[in-house]
Coordinates of C-alpha atoms in Angstrom, one line a residue:
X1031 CA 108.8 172.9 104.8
X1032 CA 107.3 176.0 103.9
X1033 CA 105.3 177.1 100.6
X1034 CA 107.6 178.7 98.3
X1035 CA 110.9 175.6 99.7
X1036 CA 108.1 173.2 98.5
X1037 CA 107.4 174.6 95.2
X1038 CA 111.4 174.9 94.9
X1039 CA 111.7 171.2 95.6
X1040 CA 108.8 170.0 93.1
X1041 CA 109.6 173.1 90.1
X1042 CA 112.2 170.3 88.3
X1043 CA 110.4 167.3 88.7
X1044 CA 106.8 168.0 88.6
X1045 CA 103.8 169.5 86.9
X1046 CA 99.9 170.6 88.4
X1047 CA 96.6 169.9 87.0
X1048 CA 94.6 171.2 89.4
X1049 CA 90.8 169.7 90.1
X1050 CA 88.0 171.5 89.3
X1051 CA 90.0 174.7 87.7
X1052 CA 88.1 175.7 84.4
X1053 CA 91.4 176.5 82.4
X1054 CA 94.6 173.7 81.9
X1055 CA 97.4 175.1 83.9
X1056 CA 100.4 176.7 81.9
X1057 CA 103.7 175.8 82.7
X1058 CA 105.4 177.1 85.4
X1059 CA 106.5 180.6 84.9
X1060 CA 110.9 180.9 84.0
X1061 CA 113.2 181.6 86.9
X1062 CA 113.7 185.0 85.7
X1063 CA 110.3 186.0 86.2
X1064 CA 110.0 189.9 86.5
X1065 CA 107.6 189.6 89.3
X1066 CA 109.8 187.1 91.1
X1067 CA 113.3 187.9 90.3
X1068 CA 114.2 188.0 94.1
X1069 CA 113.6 184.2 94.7
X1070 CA 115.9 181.2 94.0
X1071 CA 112.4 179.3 93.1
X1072 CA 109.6 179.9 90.6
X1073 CA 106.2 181.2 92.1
X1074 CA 103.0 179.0 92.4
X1075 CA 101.0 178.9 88.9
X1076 CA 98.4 181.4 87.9
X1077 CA 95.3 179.4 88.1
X1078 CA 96.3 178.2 91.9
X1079 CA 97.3 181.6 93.2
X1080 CA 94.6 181.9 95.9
X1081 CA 92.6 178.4 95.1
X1082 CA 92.0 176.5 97.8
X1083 CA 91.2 172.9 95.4
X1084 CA 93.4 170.1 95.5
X1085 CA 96.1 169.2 93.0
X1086 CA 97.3 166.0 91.6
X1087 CA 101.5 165.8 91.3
X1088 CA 102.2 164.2 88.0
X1089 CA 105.8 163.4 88.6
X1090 CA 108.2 162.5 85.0
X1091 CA 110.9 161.0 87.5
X1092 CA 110.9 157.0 87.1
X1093 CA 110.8 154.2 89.7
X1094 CA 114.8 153.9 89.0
X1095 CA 115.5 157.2 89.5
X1096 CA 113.8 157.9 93.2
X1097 CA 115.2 154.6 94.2
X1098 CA 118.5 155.7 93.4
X1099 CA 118.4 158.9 94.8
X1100 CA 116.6 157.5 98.2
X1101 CA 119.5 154.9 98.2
X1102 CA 121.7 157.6 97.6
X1103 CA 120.4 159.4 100.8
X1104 CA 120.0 156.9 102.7
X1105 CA 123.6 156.0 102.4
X1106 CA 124.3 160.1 103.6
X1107 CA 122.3 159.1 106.8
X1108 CA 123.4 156.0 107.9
X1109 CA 126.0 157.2 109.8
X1110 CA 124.9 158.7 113.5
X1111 CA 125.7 162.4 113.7
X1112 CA 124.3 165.3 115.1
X1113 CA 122.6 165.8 111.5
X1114 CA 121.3 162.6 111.2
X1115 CA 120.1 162.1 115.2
X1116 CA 116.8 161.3 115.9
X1117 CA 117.0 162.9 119.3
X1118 CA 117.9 166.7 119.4
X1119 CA 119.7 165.5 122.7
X1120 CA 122.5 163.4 120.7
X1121 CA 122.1 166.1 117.8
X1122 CA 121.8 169.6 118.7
X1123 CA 122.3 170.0 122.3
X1124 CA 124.5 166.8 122.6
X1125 CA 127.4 169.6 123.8
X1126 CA 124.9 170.8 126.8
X1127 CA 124.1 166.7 128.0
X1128 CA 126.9 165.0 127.6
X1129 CA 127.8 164.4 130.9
X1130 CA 124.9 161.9 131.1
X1131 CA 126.0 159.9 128.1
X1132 CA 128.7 157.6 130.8
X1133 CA 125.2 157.1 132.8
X1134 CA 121.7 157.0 131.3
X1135 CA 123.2 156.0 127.6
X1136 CA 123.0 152.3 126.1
X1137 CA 127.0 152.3 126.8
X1138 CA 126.1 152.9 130.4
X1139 CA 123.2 150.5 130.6
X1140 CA 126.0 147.7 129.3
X1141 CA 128.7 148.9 131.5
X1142 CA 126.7 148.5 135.0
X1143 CA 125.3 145.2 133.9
X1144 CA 128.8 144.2 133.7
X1145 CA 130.1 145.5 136.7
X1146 CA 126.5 143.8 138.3
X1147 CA 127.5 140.6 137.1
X1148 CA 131.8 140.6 137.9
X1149 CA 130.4 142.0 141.6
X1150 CA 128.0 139.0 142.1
X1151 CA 130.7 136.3 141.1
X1152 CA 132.8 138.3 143.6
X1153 CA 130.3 138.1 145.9
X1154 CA 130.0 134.5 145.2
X1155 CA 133.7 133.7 145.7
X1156 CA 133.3 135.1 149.3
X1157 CA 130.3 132.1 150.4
X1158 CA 132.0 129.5 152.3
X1159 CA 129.2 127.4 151.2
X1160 CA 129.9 127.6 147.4
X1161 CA 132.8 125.6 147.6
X1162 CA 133.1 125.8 143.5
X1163 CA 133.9 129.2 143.7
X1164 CA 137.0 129.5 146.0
X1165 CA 138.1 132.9 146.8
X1166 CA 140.0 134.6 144.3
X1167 CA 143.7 135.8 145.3
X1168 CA 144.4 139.4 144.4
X1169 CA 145.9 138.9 141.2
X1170 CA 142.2 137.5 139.9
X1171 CA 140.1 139.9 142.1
X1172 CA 142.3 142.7 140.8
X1173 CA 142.1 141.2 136.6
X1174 CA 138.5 141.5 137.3
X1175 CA 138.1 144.7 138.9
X1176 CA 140.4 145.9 136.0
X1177 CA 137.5 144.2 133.5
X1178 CA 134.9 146.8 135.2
X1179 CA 137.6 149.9 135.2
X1180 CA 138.8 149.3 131.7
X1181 CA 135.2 149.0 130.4
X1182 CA 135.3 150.7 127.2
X1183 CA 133.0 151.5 124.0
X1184 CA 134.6 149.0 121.7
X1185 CA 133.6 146.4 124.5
X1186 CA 130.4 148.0 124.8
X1187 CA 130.4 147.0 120.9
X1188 CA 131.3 144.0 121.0
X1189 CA 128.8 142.7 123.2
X1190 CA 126.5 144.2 120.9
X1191 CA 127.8 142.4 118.1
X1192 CA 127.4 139.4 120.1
X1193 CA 123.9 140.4 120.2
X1194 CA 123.1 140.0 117.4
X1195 CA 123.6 136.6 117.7
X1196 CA 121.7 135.5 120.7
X1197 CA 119.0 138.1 120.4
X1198 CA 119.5 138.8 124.3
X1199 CA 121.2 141.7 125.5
X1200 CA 121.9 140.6 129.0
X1201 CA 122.7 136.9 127.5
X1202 CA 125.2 138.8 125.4
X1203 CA 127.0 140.4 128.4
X1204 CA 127.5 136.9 130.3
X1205 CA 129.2 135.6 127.2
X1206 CA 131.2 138.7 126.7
X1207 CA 132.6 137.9 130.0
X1208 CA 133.0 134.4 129.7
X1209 CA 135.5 135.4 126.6
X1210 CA 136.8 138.4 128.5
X1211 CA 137.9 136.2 131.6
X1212 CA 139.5 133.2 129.6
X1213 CA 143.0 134.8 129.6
X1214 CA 142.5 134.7 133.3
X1215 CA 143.1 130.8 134.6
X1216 CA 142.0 131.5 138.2
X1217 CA 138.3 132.8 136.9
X1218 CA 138.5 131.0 134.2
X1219 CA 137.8 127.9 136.1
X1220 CA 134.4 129.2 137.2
X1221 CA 133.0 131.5 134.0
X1222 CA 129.5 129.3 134.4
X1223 CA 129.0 131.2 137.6
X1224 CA 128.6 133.9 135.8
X1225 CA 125.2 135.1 136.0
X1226 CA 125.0 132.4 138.9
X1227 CA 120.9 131.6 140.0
X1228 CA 120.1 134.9 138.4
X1229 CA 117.1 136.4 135.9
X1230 CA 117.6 139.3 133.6
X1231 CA 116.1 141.6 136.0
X1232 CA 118.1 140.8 138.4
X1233 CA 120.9 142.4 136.5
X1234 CA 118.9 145.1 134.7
X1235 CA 117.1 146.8 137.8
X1236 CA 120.8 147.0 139.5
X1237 CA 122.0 148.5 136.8
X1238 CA 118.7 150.5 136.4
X1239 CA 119.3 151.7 139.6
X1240 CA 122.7 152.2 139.8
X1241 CA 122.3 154.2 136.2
X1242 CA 119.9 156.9 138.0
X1243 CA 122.0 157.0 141.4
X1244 CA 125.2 158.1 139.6
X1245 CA 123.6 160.1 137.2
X1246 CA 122.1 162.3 139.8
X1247 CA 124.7 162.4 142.1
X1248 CA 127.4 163.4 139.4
X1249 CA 125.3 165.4 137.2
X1250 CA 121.8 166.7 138.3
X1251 CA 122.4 167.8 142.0
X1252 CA 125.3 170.0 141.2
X1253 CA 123.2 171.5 138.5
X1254 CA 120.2 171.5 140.8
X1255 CA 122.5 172.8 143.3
X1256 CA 123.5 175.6 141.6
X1257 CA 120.5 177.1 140.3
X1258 CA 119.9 177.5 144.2
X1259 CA 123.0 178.9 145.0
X1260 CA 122.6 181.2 141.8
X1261 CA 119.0 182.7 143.3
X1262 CA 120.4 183.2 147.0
X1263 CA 122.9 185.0 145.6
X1264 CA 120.6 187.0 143.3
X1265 CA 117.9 187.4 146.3
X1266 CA 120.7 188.8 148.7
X1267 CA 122.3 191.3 145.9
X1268 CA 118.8 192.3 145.7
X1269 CA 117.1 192.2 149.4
X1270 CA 116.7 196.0 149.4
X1271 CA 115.3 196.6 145.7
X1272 CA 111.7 197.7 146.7
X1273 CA 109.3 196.0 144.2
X1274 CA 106.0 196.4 143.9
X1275 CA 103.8 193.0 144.0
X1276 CA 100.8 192.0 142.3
X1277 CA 97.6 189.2 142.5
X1278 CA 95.5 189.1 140.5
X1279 CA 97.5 191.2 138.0
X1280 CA 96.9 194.3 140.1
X1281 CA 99.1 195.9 142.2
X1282 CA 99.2 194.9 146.1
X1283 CA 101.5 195.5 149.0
X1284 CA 105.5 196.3 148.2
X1285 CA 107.9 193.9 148.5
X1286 CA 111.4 193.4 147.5
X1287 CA 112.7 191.8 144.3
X1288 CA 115.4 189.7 146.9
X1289 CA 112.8 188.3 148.8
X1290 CA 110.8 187.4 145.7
X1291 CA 113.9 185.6 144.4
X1292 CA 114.5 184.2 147.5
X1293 CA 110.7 182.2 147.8
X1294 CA 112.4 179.7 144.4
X1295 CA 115.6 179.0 145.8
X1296 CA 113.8 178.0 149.1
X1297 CA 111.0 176.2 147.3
X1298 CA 114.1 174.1 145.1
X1299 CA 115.8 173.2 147.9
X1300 CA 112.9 172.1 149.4
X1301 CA 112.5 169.7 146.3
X1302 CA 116.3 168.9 146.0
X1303 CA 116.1 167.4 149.7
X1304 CA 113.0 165.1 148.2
X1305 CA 114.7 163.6 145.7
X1306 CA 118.6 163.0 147.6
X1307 CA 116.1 161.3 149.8
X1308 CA 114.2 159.0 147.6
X1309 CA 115.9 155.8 148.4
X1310 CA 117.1 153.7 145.2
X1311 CA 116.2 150.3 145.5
X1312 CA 117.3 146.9 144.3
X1313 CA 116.2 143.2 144.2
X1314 CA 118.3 140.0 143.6
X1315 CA 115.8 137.3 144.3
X1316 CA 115.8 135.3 140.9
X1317 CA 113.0 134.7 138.8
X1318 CA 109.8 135.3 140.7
X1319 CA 111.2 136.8 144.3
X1320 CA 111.5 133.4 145.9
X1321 CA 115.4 132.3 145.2
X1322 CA 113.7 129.1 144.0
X1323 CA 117.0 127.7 142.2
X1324 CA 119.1 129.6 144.6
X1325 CA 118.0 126.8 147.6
X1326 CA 117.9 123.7 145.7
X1327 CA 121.7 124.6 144.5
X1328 CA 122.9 125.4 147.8
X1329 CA 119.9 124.9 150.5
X1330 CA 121.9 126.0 153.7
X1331 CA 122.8 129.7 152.1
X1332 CA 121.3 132.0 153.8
X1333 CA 120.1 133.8 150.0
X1334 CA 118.3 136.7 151.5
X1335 CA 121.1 137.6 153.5
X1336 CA 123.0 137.5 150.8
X1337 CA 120.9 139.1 148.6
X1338 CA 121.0 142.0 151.3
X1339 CA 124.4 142.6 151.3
X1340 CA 125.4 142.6 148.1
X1341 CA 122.5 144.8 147.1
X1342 CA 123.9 147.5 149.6
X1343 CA 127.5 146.7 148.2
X1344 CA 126.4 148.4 145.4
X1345 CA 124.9 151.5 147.2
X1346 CA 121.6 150.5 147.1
X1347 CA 118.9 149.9 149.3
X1348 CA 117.5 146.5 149.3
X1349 CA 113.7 145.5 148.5
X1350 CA 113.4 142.2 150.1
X1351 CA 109.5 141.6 148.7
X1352 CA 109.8 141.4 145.3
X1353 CA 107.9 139.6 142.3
X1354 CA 110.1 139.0 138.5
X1355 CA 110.8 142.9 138.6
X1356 CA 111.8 145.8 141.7
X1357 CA 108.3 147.1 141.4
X1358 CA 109.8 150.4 140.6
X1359 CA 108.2 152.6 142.9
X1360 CA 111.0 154.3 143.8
X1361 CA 111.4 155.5 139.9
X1362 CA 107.8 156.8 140.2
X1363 CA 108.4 158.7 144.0
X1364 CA 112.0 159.9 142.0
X1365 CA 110.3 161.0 138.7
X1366 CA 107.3 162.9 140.5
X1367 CA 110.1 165.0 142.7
X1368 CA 112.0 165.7 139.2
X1369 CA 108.5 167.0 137.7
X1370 CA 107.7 168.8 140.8
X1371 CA 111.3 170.8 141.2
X1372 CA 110.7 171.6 137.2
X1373 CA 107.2 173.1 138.2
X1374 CA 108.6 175.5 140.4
X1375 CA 111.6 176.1 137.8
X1376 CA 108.3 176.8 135.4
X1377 CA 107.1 179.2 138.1
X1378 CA 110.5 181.0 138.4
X1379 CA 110.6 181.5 134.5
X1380 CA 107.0 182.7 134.3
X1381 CA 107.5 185.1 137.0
X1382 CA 111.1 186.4 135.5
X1383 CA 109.2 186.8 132.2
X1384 CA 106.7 188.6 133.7
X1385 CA 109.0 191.1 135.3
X1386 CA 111.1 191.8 132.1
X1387 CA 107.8 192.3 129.9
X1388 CA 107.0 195.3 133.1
X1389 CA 110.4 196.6 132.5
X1390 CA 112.1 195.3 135.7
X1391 CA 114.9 193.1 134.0
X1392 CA 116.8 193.8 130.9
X1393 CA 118.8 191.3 129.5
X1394 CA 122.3 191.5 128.8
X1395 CA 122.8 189.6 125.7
X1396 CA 125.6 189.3 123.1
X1397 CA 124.9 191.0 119.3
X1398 CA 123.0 188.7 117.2
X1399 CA 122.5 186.2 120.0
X1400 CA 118.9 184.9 120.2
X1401 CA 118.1 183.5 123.7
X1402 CA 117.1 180.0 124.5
X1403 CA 113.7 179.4 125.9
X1404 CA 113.5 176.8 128.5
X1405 CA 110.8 174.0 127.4
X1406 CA 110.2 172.6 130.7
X1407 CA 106.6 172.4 130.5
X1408 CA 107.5 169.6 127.7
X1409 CA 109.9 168.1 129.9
X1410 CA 107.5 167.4 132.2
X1411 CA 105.4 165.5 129.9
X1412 CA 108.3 163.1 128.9
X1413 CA 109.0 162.8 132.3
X1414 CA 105.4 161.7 133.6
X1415 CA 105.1 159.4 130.4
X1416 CA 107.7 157.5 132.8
X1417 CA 105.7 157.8 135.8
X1418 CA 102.6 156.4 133.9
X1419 CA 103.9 153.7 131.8
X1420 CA 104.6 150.3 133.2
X1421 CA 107.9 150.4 133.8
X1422 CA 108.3 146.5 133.3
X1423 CA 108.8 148.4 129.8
X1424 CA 112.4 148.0 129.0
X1425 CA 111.9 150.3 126.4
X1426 CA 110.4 152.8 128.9
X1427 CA 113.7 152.1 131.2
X1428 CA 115.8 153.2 128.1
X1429 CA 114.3 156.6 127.7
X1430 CA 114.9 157.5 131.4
X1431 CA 118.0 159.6 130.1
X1432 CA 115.4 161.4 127.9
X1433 CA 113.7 163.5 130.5
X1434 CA 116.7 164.1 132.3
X1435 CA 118.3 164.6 129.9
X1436 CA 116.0 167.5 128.6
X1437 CA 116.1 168.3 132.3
X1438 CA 119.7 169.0 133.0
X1439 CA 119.3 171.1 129.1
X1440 CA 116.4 173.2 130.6
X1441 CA 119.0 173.8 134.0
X1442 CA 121.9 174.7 132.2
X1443 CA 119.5 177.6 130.1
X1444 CA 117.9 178.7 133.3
X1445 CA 121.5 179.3 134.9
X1446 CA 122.9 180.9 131.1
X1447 CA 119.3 183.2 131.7
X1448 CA 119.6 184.2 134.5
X1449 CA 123.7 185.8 133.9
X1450 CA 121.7 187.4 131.6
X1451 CA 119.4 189.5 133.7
X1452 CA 120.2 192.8 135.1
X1453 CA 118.1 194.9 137.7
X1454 CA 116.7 198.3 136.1
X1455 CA 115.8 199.8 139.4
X1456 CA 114.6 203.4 137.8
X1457 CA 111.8 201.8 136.0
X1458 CA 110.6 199.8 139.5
X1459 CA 110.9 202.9 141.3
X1460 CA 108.7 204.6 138.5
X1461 CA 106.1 201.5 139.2
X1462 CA 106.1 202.4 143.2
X1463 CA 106.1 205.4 142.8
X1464 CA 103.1 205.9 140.7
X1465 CA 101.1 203.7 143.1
X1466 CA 100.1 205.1 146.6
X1467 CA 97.0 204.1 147.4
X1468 CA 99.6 200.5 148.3
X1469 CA 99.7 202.1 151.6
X1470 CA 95.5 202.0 152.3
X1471 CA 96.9 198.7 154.0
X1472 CA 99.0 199.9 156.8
X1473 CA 96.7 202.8 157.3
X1474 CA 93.6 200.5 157.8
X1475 CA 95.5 198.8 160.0
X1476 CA 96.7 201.6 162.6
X1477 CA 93.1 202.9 162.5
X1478 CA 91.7 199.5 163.6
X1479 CA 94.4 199.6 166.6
X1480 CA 93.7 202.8 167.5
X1481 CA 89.9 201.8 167.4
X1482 CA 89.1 204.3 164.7
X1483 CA 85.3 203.2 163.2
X1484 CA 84.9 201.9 159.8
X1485 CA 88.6 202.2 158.7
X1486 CA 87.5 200.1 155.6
X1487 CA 84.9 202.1 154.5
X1488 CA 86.7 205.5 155.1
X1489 CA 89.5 204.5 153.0
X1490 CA 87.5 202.9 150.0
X1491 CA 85.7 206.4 150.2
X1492 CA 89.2 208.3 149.5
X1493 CA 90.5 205.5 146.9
X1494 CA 86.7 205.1 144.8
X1495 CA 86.9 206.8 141.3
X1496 CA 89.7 208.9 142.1
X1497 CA 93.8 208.1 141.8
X1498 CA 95.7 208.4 145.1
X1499 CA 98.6 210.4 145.2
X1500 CA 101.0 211.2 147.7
X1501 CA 99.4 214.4 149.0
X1502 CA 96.1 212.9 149.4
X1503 CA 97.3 210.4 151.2
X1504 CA 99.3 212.8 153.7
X1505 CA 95.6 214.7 154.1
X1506 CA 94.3 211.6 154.8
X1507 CA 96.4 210.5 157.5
X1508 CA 96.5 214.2 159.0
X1509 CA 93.0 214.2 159.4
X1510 CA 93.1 210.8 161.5
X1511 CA 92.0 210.8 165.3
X1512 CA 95.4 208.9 166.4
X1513 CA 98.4 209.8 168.5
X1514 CA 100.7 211.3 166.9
X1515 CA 103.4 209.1 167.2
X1516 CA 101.4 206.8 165.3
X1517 CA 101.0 210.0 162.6
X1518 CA 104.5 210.6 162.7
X1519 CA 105.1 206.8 162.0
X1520 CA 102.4 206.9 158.8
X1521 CA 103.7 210.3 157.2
X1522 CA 107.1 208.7 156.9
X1523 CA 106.0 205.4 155.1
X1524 CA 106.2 205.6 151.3
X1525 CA 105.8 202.9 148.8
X1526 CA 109.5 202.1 148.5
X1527 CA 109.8 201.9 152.2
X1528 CA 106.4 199.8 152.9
X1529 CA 108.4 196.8 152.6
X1530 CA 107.9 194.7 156.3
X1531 CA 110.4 192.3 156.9
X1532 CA 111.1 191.8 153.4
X1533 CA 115.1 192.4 153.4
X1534 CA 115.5 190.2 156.4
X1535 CA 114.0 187.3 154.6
X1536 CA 115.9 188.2 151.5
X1537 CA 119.6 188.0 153.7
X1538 CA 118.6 185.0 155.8
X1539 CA 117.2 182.9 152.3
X1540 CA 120.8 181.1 152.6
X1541 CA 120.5 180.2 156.5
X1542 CA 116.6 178.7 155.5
X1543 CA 118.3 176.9 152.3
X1544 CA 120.9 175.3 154.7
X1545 CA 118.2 174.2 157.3
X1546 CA 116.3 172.0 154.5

């Protein structure tokens, strides 16, 4: 809250007595205040104009009074909105991330823990072994298939409410089912093998991993994916815009702004083929890894067989050594690529800033619009709290939507940015063209071939304390003891020409993007 919002707030309610002031304080000055008239809210009181001492609040509104107005509020805020969100993901932005909310949300969490638990008694049904559970005919299999497909929020509800009661969310999903499946008589003759030989992990770090696989394969690869596509494009509309490149800050051999462009989208892709290749794993060896109860129920299953396949059922890969938990080191090898393909994103946006504060970029925006600045650099830090936390956590688990989340927010502004941008050739012209002595390189480098002595030091002697321009370079190279072809060949470069293979690797950046 700022100064003159707080004094508003306090003006009704409260007066000062300032410490250590010589002189009582005066009331607050009226509203209508000459000096002041501009402003809803009275200004601070004479004798703390400029004081730096503390104040004491001596408030005239009773106990009854602020609880009734806190009650009050508290009744505003106690429905979930995008007011009253904690997180600016399900307040502000909630429009931008949506698309995540089927996956990484607490509804998803509950939904793949169901469809982990109706697959396993499936799976169970198919065991010649378990003689209990027969296999289902299609009528049951397809009743419980329609369970997972019809999943919807009011289940997702109800299994909270039945939360509430057992205290134990993955509890409270095997007895959702167990009432789901009673209308049923085929599976209703075998609801205790629900959640059959299993610990909570067991369901959680399926679902876990099934909640990441989905969400990145339906939401963060395309994104991913087209902020790659979006800078190929941009590097090829741009492989012959002549650019003139710093380190250091000062200015070094010419490039082109495609090729420049082009060094992200290769770098992304390079990171986007990391990450599709992190393989997702999954466990389903009871309580410490051992399928201890699994063998003294049935001792001549073949449990990490089983295990096996119905882990891949799923799409997952399988992690046959396990303790309680999947170790998670896949999340940690995931979460590392995500904070490694933001860094470059971070690089991109640093370097885009840099060219529109030089002039080379103006941005197309819409009246009153303010841009959005991409906060990836914080993004990173909620994503590497995952990657340094246990994450045994189950808290920890549930914020995994939280950085990617933010992640896909920060994608989504980079692509809206960059529609924004348009090229302003004329003023990187102006920068080439007012920077000659960029071509001290090539020159050096045709005197060394053509074994002309101390090319080096010839050249810092034309460049030292004096600005290059184009006619002192031409004198330069007139004056060199060199064929002529190789004059001829100098004389013709300029700074927008000096360029090397730049547009080639600017056209090709697509053919290099495809090869990774």
């Amino acid at each position: 809250m700022d100064l003159f919002a707080y004094y508003s707030t306090i003006s009704n309610s409260c007066t000062f007595t300032p410490l250590l002031t010589p002189t009582p304080t005066s009331s607050l000055p009226p509203r209508s205040s000459s000096s002041h008239a501009s402003f809803p809210f009275p200004p601070p009181p004479p004798s703390l104009r400029g004081c730096a001492c503390r104040a004491v609040l001596s408030t005239h509104t009773t106990h009854k009074e602020k609880n009734d107005m806190l009650g009050a509020r508290a009744s505003d805020l106690d429905q979930l909105s995008a007011l009253t969100a904690l997180s600016p993901l399900d307040g502000r932005y909630w429009a931008k991330v949506k698309e995540l909310a089927p996956f990484m949300s607490e509804y998803g969490l509950i939904y793949y823990r169901v469809l982990v638990e109706i697959k396993w008694l499936l799976k169970l049904s198919q065991i010649p072994e378990i003689v209990e559970v027969p296999s289902f005919s299609e009528d049951a299999e397809s009743f419980l298939q329609g369970v997972i497909d019809g999943f919807s929020v009011n289940d997702a509800l109800e299994i909270k409410n039945i939360e509430k009661v057992t205290n134990h969310d993955v509890k409270a999903v095997e007895y959702f089912l167990k009432q789901k499946c009673q209308s049923n008589a085929e599976v209703a003759k075998v609801l205790e093998f629900f959640h059959f030989a299993c610990t909570s992990e067991d369901i959680n770090n399926l679902a876990h991993g099934l909640m990441l696989k989905e969400a990145m394969g339906s939401v963060m690869f395309p994104f991913m994916d087209k902020i790659i596509k979006s800078l190929c494009n941009m590097a090829k509309d741009n492989a012959q815009v002549p650019m003139l490149s710093r380190t250091h800050g000062q200015p070094a051999s010419p490039t082109t702004l495609g090729k420049e462009i082009s060094i992200f989208a290769v770098r992304l892709s390079r990171e986007r083929k990391e990450l599709s290749q992190v393989e997702i794993l999954g466990k389903f060896a009871g309580a410490v890894g051992n399928y201890n109860a699994h063998v003294v129920a049935y001792p001549d299953v073949n449990w990490p067989q089983i295990a096996e396949e119905f882990v891949k059922s799923l799409g997952l890969s399988f992690n046959p050594y396990v303790p309680q938990i999947e170790t998670h080191d896949y999340m940690a090898k995931l979460f590392h690529s995500l904070i490694q393909f933001n860094n470059i994103l971070i690089d991109f946006d640093r370097d885009v800033w840099g060219y529109i504060s030089l002039g080379y970029f103006k941005q197309i925006t819409k009246a009153g619009e303010i841009g959005p600045i991409t906060m990836l650099c914080f993004i990173n830090m909620v994503v590497w709290n995952l990657v340094t936390r246990d994450l045994t956590d189950s808290t920890v688990l549930r914020n995994m939507g939280v950085g990617i989340g933010h992640s896909l927010l920060a994608y989504k502004s980079t692509l809206q940015g960059i529609g924004k941008l348009q090229v302003n050739e004329a003023r990187l012209s102006e920068d080439l063209n007012q920077c000659w002595e960029v071509l001290a390189e090539p020159i050096q480098t045709v005197m060394r071939r053509y074994g002309v002595p101390e090319p080096y030091e010839k050249l810092k002697e034309l460049t030292r304390g004096r600005a290059v321009t184009k006619e002192s370079i031409r004198d330069f190279i007139e004056g060199l003891d060199i064929p002529e072809s190789a004059k001829t060949n100098l004389l013709k470069l300029t700074p927008d020409t000096y360029v090397g293979a730049a547009v080639e690797l600017a056209r090709n950046v697509e053919h290099a993007v495809g090869m990774l």
